[in-house]
Amino acid sequence: MKRGIAVFFVLCLLAAAGMADFKVLTTFYPMYILTQNVTEGIDGVSVSNMAEQTVGCLHDYSLQTQDMVSLEQADALVINGGGMEQFMERVLSIRSDLPIIDASQGIEMEPSIEEGMLNAHVWMDPEMAAVQVRNIAEGLAAADDMHADQYRANAEAYEARLAALSASLAEQLSPLSGTRIITFHEAFNYFAERYGMVVAGVIANEPGEEPSTRDIADTCDLVRSLDIRTLFVEPQYPQTAAEIIARETGASIYTLDPCVSGTGMPDSYEQIQLENARVLREAFGL
Ligand SMILES: [Zn+2]
């Protein structure tokens, strides 16, 4: 009898160890933060991000060995979608059975400056990020029915925080309505549009590649013709081109963060966006 109980408990422990983890994999930092909020505090659900990237956005990222291992073990993959993950064919060749959650489902994207591509940086608009949160929750609920209610409740709470963030950004940035800005790459278009600003140009057409001498000269012309005084660089990319343009035109340089790296804490996206608002106000003397 005693032995029977002991065996029963051992079997329970083994079952718990084997079944406990529903492993969610995300493709890059903003998806990691959004998904972390959707899964926060749910027992037996874990989130990990694909190999730490030093490249900022995923543009031109190719899968690393560690990513292959993570993909083998994952129970669901959360992607930004809109063409940001150019390695999806490879993913499907490794794991054709893996549930893929496209966070941008139903979000209409603008064309990119890269021909034939979409501008997929929708997470930079907190209100679009909230739609992504809802999509992630629904995707996880479908893939892991057992925790469906918890995913949805977490998503609702996070969506409320994102709505509060957006209201705060709108208030802080309202004096900048109509302001034209030049950013490092096309990561800030949806953010700018949400708060009434205009991205007049970008320094790098293809992030990860150094802008050509021609690109730099064109940006200098644009800065002069629009009388732009400020250039915005990104912490994940080199400033060399911006420094040349600044020297040529007398513009100053500030840093805006496209939320593609950070502390890894659940409030990281909100903290980065509030800092972006602070920098924008400072850059325009508010
Ligand atoms: Zn990007």
Short mmCIF file of C-alpha atoms and ligand atoms in Angstrom, two decimals:
data_model
loop_
_atom_site.label_atom_id
_atom_site.label_comp_id
_atom_site.label_asym_id
_atom_site.label_seq_id
_atom_site.Cartn_x
_atom_site.Cartn_y
_atom_site.Cartn_z
CA MET A 1 0.00 0.00 0.00
CA LYS A 2 2.70 2.45 1.12
CA ARG A 3 4.78 1.50 -1.86
CA GLY A 4 1.78 2.08 -4.13
CA ILE A 5 1.34 5.63 -2.79
CA ALA A 6 5.03 6.37 -3.25
CA VAL A 7 4.94 5.14 -6.84
CA PHE A 8 1.81 7.23 -7.43
CA PHE A 9 3.58 10.38 -6.17
CA VAL A 10 6.66 9.71 -8.25
CA LEU A 11 4.45 9.30 -11.31
CA CYS A 12 2.70 12.58 -10.48
CA LEU A 13 6.03 14.36 -10.20
CA LEU A 14 7.19 12.92 -13.50
CA ALA A 15 3.94 13.90 -15.17
CA ALA A 16 4.20 17.42 -13.74
CA ALA A 17 7.80 17.76 -14.90
CA GLY A 18 6.95 16.54 -18.37
CA MET A 19 3.74 18.48 -18.86
CA ALA A 20 4.44 21.61 -16.89
CA ASP A 21 6.02 23.70 -19.55
CA PHE A 22 4.26 25.22 -22.51
CA LYS A 23 7.23 26.85 -24.19
CA VAL A 24 6.55 30.01 -26.13
CA LEU A 25 9.31 31.29 -28.37
CA THR A 26 9.39 34.86 -29.71
CA THR A 27 11.40 36.14 -32.65
CA PHE A 28 12.68 39.45 -31.28
CA TYR A 29 12.56 41.87 -28.40
CA PRO A 30 9.22 43.67 -28.85
CA MET A 31 7.41 40.34 -29.34
CA TYR A 32 9.23 39.01 -26.26
CA ILE A 33 8.02 41.89 -24.08
CA LEU A 34 4.43 41.77 -25.34
CA THR A 35 4.29 37.98 -24.92
CA GLN A 36 5.85 38.16 -21.46
CA ASN A 37 2.96 40.37 -20.37
CA VAL A 38 0.38 38.01 -21.89
CA THR A 39 1.88 35.00 -20.08
CA GLU A 40 2.92 36.68 -16.82
CA GLY A 41 2.24 34.65 -13.67
CA ILE A 42 0.79 31.65 -15.49
CA ASP A 43 2.18 28.44 -13.99
CA GLY A 44 3.73 26.09 -16.49
CA VAL A 45 4.08 28.63 -19.31
CA SER A 46 7.51 29.97 -20.17
CA VAL A 47 8.66 32.51 -22.75
CA SER A 48 12.04 32.78 -24.34
CA ASN A 49 13.40 35.01 -27.06
CA MET A 50 15.46 33.78 -29.98
CA ALA A 51 19.22 34.22 -29.64
CA GLU A 52 20.09 37.68 -28.44
CA GLN A 53 20.49 39.90 -31.42
CA THR A 54 23.01 42.63 -31.75
CA VAL A 55 21.45 43.80 -35.00
CA GLY A 56 18.55 45.85 -33.65
CA CYS A 57 15.54 45.04 -35.82
CA LEU A 58 15.37 41.65 -37.48
CA HIS A 59 16.12 43.01 -40.96
CA ASP A 60 18.36 40.46 -42.72
CA TYR A 61 18.66 38.32 -39.59
CA SER A 62 19.35 34.68 -40.29
CA LEU A 63 18.71 31.85 -37.84
CA GLN A 64 21.58 30.97 -35.52
CA THR A 65 22.39 27.49 -34.20
CA GLN A 66 20.81 28.32 -30.83
CA ASP A 67 17.61 29.37 -32.64
CA MET A 68 17.37 25.92 -34.24
CA VAL A 69 17.59 24.32 -30.79
CA SER A 70 14.93 26.70 -29.42
CA LEU A 71 12.67 25.98 -32.40
CA GLU A 72 12.97 22.23 -31.82
CA GLN A 73 11.75 22.65 -28.23
CA ALA A 74 9.08 25.33 -28.75
CA ASP A 75 5.33 24.76 -28.48
CA ALA A 76 4.42 28.02 -30.25
CA LEU A 77 6.27 30.80 -32.05
CA VAL A 78 5.19 34.45 -31.84
CA ILE A 79 6.27 36.54 -34.83
CA ASN A 80 5.76 40.22 -35.65
CA GLY A 81 4.73 39.38 -39.20
CA GLY A 82 4.50 41.74 -42.16
CA GLY A 83 7.74 40.33 -43.55
CA MET A 84 9.91 41.28 -40.56
CA GLU A 85 10.88 37.61 -40.14
CA GLN A 86 12.49 36.83 -43.48
CA PHE A 87 13.60 33.44 -42.18
CA MET A 88 10.12 31.91 -41.90
CA GLU A 89 10.64 29.48 -44.75
CA ARG A 90 13.59 28.08 -42.84
CA VAL A 91 11.52 27.89 -39.63
CA LEU A 92 8.82 25.91 -41.39
CA SER A 93 11.39 23.55 -42.89
CA ILE A 94 12.61 22.78 -39.36
CA ARG A 95 9.19 22.64 -37.65
CA SER A 96 6.26 22.47 -40.08
CA ASP A 97 4.05 21.46 -37.11
CA LEU A 98 4.83 24.51 -34.95
CA PRO A 99 1.87 26.85 -34.28
CA ILE A 100 2.87 30.30 -35.63
CA ILE A 101 1.19 33.30 -34.03
CA ASP A 102 1.29 36.32 -36.34
CA ALA A 103 0.92 39.31 -34.00
CA SER A 104 0.14 41.72 -36.85
CA GLN A 105 -2.83 39.80 -38.16
CA GLY A 106 -5.48 42.27 -39.31
CA ILE A 107 -3.21 45.33 -39.01
CA GLU A 108 -2.93 47.25 -42.24
CA MET A 109 0.69 48.12 -43.02
CA GLU A 110 2.15 50.87 -45.19
CA PRO A 111 4.63 50.16 -47.96
CA SER A 112 8.29 50.24 -46.93
CA ILE A 113 10.92 52.40 -48.62
CA GLU A 114 12.49 49.05 -49.50
CA GLU A 115 10.75 48.17 -52.73
CA GLY A 116 8.14 45.43 -52.57
CA MET A 117 8.23 45.27 -48.77
CA LEU A 118 5.89 46.45 -46.03
CA ASN A 119 6.86 48.73 -43.19
CA ALA A 120 6.41 46.19 -40.40
CA HIS A 121 7.34 48.43 -37.42
CA VAL A 122 3.76 48.52 -36.17
CA TRP A 123 4.71 47.73 -32.54
CA MET A 124 6.04 51.27 -32.26
CA ASP A 125 2.48 52.61 -32.15
CA PRO A 126 1.18 51.61 -28.68
CA GLU A 127 -2.35 51.28 -30.05
CA MET A 128 -1.19 48.85 -32.74
CA ALA A 129 0.90 47.09 -30.09
CA ALA A 130 -2.33 46.59 -28.13
CA VAL A 131 -3.84 44.86 -31.19
CA GLN A 132 -0.73 42.67 -31.32
CA VAL A 133 -1.22 41.81 -27.64
CA ARG A 134 -4.78 40.70 -28.37
CA ASN A 135 -3.60 38.60 -31.33
CA ILE A 136 -0.89 36.97 -29.22
CA ALA A 137 -3.41 36.14 -26.47
CA GLU A 138 -5.87 34.61 -28.96
CA GLY A 139 -3.09 32.65 -30.67
CA LEU A 140 -1.84 31.28 -27.36
CA ALA A 141 -5.38 30.50 -26.22
CA ALA A 142 -5.85 28.43 -29.38
CA ALA A 143 -2.51 26.61 -29.00
CA ASP A 144 -2.77 26.10 -25.22
CA ASP A 145 -6.46 25.84 -24.42
CA MET A 146 -5.78 25.02 -20.75
CA HIS A 147 -4.63 28.58 -20.01
CA ALA A 148 -6.91 30.43 -22.43
CA ASP A 149 -8.72 32.48 -19.77
CA GLN A 150 -5.46 33.56 -18.14
CA TYR A 151 -3.94 34.68 -21.45
CA ARG A 152 -7.03 36.76 -22.16
CA ALA A 153 -7.16 38.30 -18.68
CA ASN A 154 -3.46 39.22 -18.82
CA ALA A 155 -3.90 40.70 -22.29
CA GLU A 156 -6.80 42.83 -21.12
CA ALA A 157 -4.75 44.22 -18.22
CA TYR A 158 -1.76 44.98 -20.48
CA GLU A 159 -3.98 46.56 -23.14
CA ALA A 160 -5.29 48.92 -20.46
CA ARG A 161 -1.69 49.88 -19.56
CA LEU A 162 -0.89 50.47 -23.24
CA ALA A 163 -3.97 52.68 -23.58
CA ALA A 164 -2.78 54.71 -20.57
CA LEU A 165 0.69 54.93 -22.11
CA SER A 166 -0.74 56.16 -25.40
CA ALA A 167 -2.83 58.81 -23.65
CA SER A 168 0.27 60.02 -21.80
CA LEU A 169 2.34 60.13 -25.01
CA ALA A 170 -0.45 61.99 -26.84
CA GLU A 171 -0.55 64.61 -24.10
CA GLN A 172 3.23 65.02 -23.92
CA LEU A 173 3.69 65.15 -27.69
CA SER A 174 0.69 67.31 -28.60
CA PRO A 175 2.84 70.48 -28.85
CA LEU A 176 4.88 68.70 -31.56
CA SER A 177 1.92 68.15 -33.85
CA GLY A 178 3.01 68.72 -37.46
CA THR A 179 6.72 68.55 -36.60
CA ARG A 180 8.91 66.95 -39.25
CA ILE A 181 11.56 64.56 -38.01
CA ILE A 182 14.41 62.60 -39.58
CA THR A 183 14.99 59.20 -37.99
CA PHE A 184 17.72 56.61 -38.45
CA HIS A 185 15.53 54.05 -40.22
CA GLU A 186 11.82 53.71 -40.91
CA ALA A 187 11.02 52.39 -37.43
CA PHE A 188 9.15 55.48 -36.21
CA ASN A 189 6.57 56.09 -38.94
CA TYR A 190 3.57 54.56 -37.11
CA PHE A 191 4.65 56.17 -33.82
CA ALA A 192 4.98 59.59 -35.50
CA GLU A 193 1.65 59.27 -37.29
CA ARG A 194 -0.16 58.32 -34.08
CA TYR A 195 1.05 61.50 -32.38
CA GLY A 196 0.74 63.89 -35.32
CA MET A 197 4.40 64.10 -36.36
CA VAL A 198 5.82 63.50 -39.81
CA VAL A 199 8.88 61.41 -40.68
CA ALA A 200 10.36 63.57 -43.43
CA GLY A 201 13.24 61.22 -44.16
CA VAL A 202 15.50 58.48 -42.87
CA ILE A 203 19.29 58.27 -42.67
CA ALA A 204 19.51 54.56 -43.55
CA ASN A 205 17.28 53.05 -46.21
CA GLU A 206 18.47 49.60 -45.20
CA PRO A 207 19.41 49.34 -41.55
CA GLY A 208 22.50 47.23 -41.06
CA GLU A 209 24.08 48.67 -44.17
CA GLU A 210 26.05 51.89 -43.92
CA PRO A 211 24.35 54.68 -45.87
CA SER A 212 26.22 55.49 -49.08
CA THR A 213 27.92 58.83 -49.70
CA ARG A 214 25.05 59.57 -52.05
CA ASP A 215 22.43 58.80 -49.35
CA ILE A 216 24.29 61.05 -46.90
CA ALA A 217 24.40 63.91 -49.43
CA ASP A 218 20.67 63.50 -50.14
CA THR A 219 19.86 63.62 -46.41
CA CYS A 220 22.01 66.77 -46.04
CA ASP A 221 19.98 68.39 -48.85
CA LEU A 222 16.73 67.37 -47.17
CA VAL A 223 17.86 68.70 -43.77
CA ARG A 224 18.78 72.04 -45.34
CA SER A 225 15.66 72.37 -47.49
CA LEU A 226 13.29 71.62 -44.59
CA ASP A 227 15.43 73.56 -42.11
CA ILE A 228 15.60 70.53 -39.83
CA ARG A 229 17.67 71.04 -36.67
CA THR A 230 17.62 67.57 -35.18
CA LEU A 231 18.59 64.07 -36.29
CA PHE A 232 17.43 61.01 -34.40
CA VAL A 233 19.76 58.03 -34.18
CA GLU A 234 19.03 54.64 -32.60
CA PRO A 235 21.04 53.01 -29.80
CA GLN A 236 21.32 49.72 -31.74
CA TYR A 237 22.98 51.25 -34.82
CA PRO A 238 26.19 53.19 -35.49
CA GLN A 239 25.97 56.99 -35.54
CA THR A 240 28.67 57.58 -38.13
CA ALA A 241 26.38 58.76 -40.93
CA ALA A 242 24.36 60.97 -38.60
CA GLU A 243 27.57 62.57 -37.32
CA ILE A 244 28.64 63.44 -40.87
CA ILE A 245 25.22 64.94 -41.65
CA ALA A 246 25.21 66.84 -38.36
CA ARG A 247 28.66 68.27 -39.11
CA GLU A 248 27.60 69.32 -42.62
CA THR A 249 24.28 70.88 -41.65
CA GLY A 250 24.68 72.01 -38.05
CA ALA A 251 21.83 69.75 -36.90
CA SER A 252 22.12 68.13 -33.47
CA ILE A 253 21.79 64.45 -32.65
CA TYR A 254 19.36 62.80 -30.22
CA THR A 255 18.59 59.14 -29.62
CA LEU A 256 15.19 57.50 -30.11
CA ASP A 257 14.80 53.83 -29.26
CA PRO A 258 12.75 51.51 -31.52
CA CYS A 259 12.15 49.13 -28.58
CA VAL A 260 14.25 46.32 -30.03
CA SER A 261 16.48 45.86 -26.98
CA GLY A 262 16.24 46.68 -23.29
CA THR A 263 15.99 45.48 -19.71
CA GLY A 264 13.78 42.49 -20.52
CA MET A 265 11.35 43.54 -17.77
CA PRO A 266 7.58 43.45 -18.47
CA ASP A 267 7.33 47.27 -18.38
CA SER A 268 10.31 47.73 -20.73
CA TYR A 269 8.22 48.81 -23.73
CA GLU A 270 6.39 51.45 -21.69
CA GLN A 271 9.63 52.76 -20.15
CA ILE A 272 11.33 53.05 -23.55
CA GLN A 273 8.35 54.88 -25.09
CA LEU A 274 8.15 57.35 -22.18
CA GLU A 275 11.87 58.02 -22.60
CA ASN A 276 11.29 58.58 -26.35
CA ALA A 277 8.67 61.21 -25.51
CA ARG A 278 11.05 62.88 -23.05
CA VAL A 279 13.82 62.97 -25.69
CA LEU A 280 11.49 64.39 -28.35
CA ARG A 281 10.35 67.16 -26.00
CA GLU A 282 13.94 67.96 -25.07
CA ALA A 283 15.04 67.96 -28.72
CA PHE A 284 12.42 70.57 -29.58
CA GLY A 285 13.08 72.71 -26.51
CA LEU A 286 9.92 71.84 -24.56
ZN ZN B 1 13.57 48.11 -38.34
#
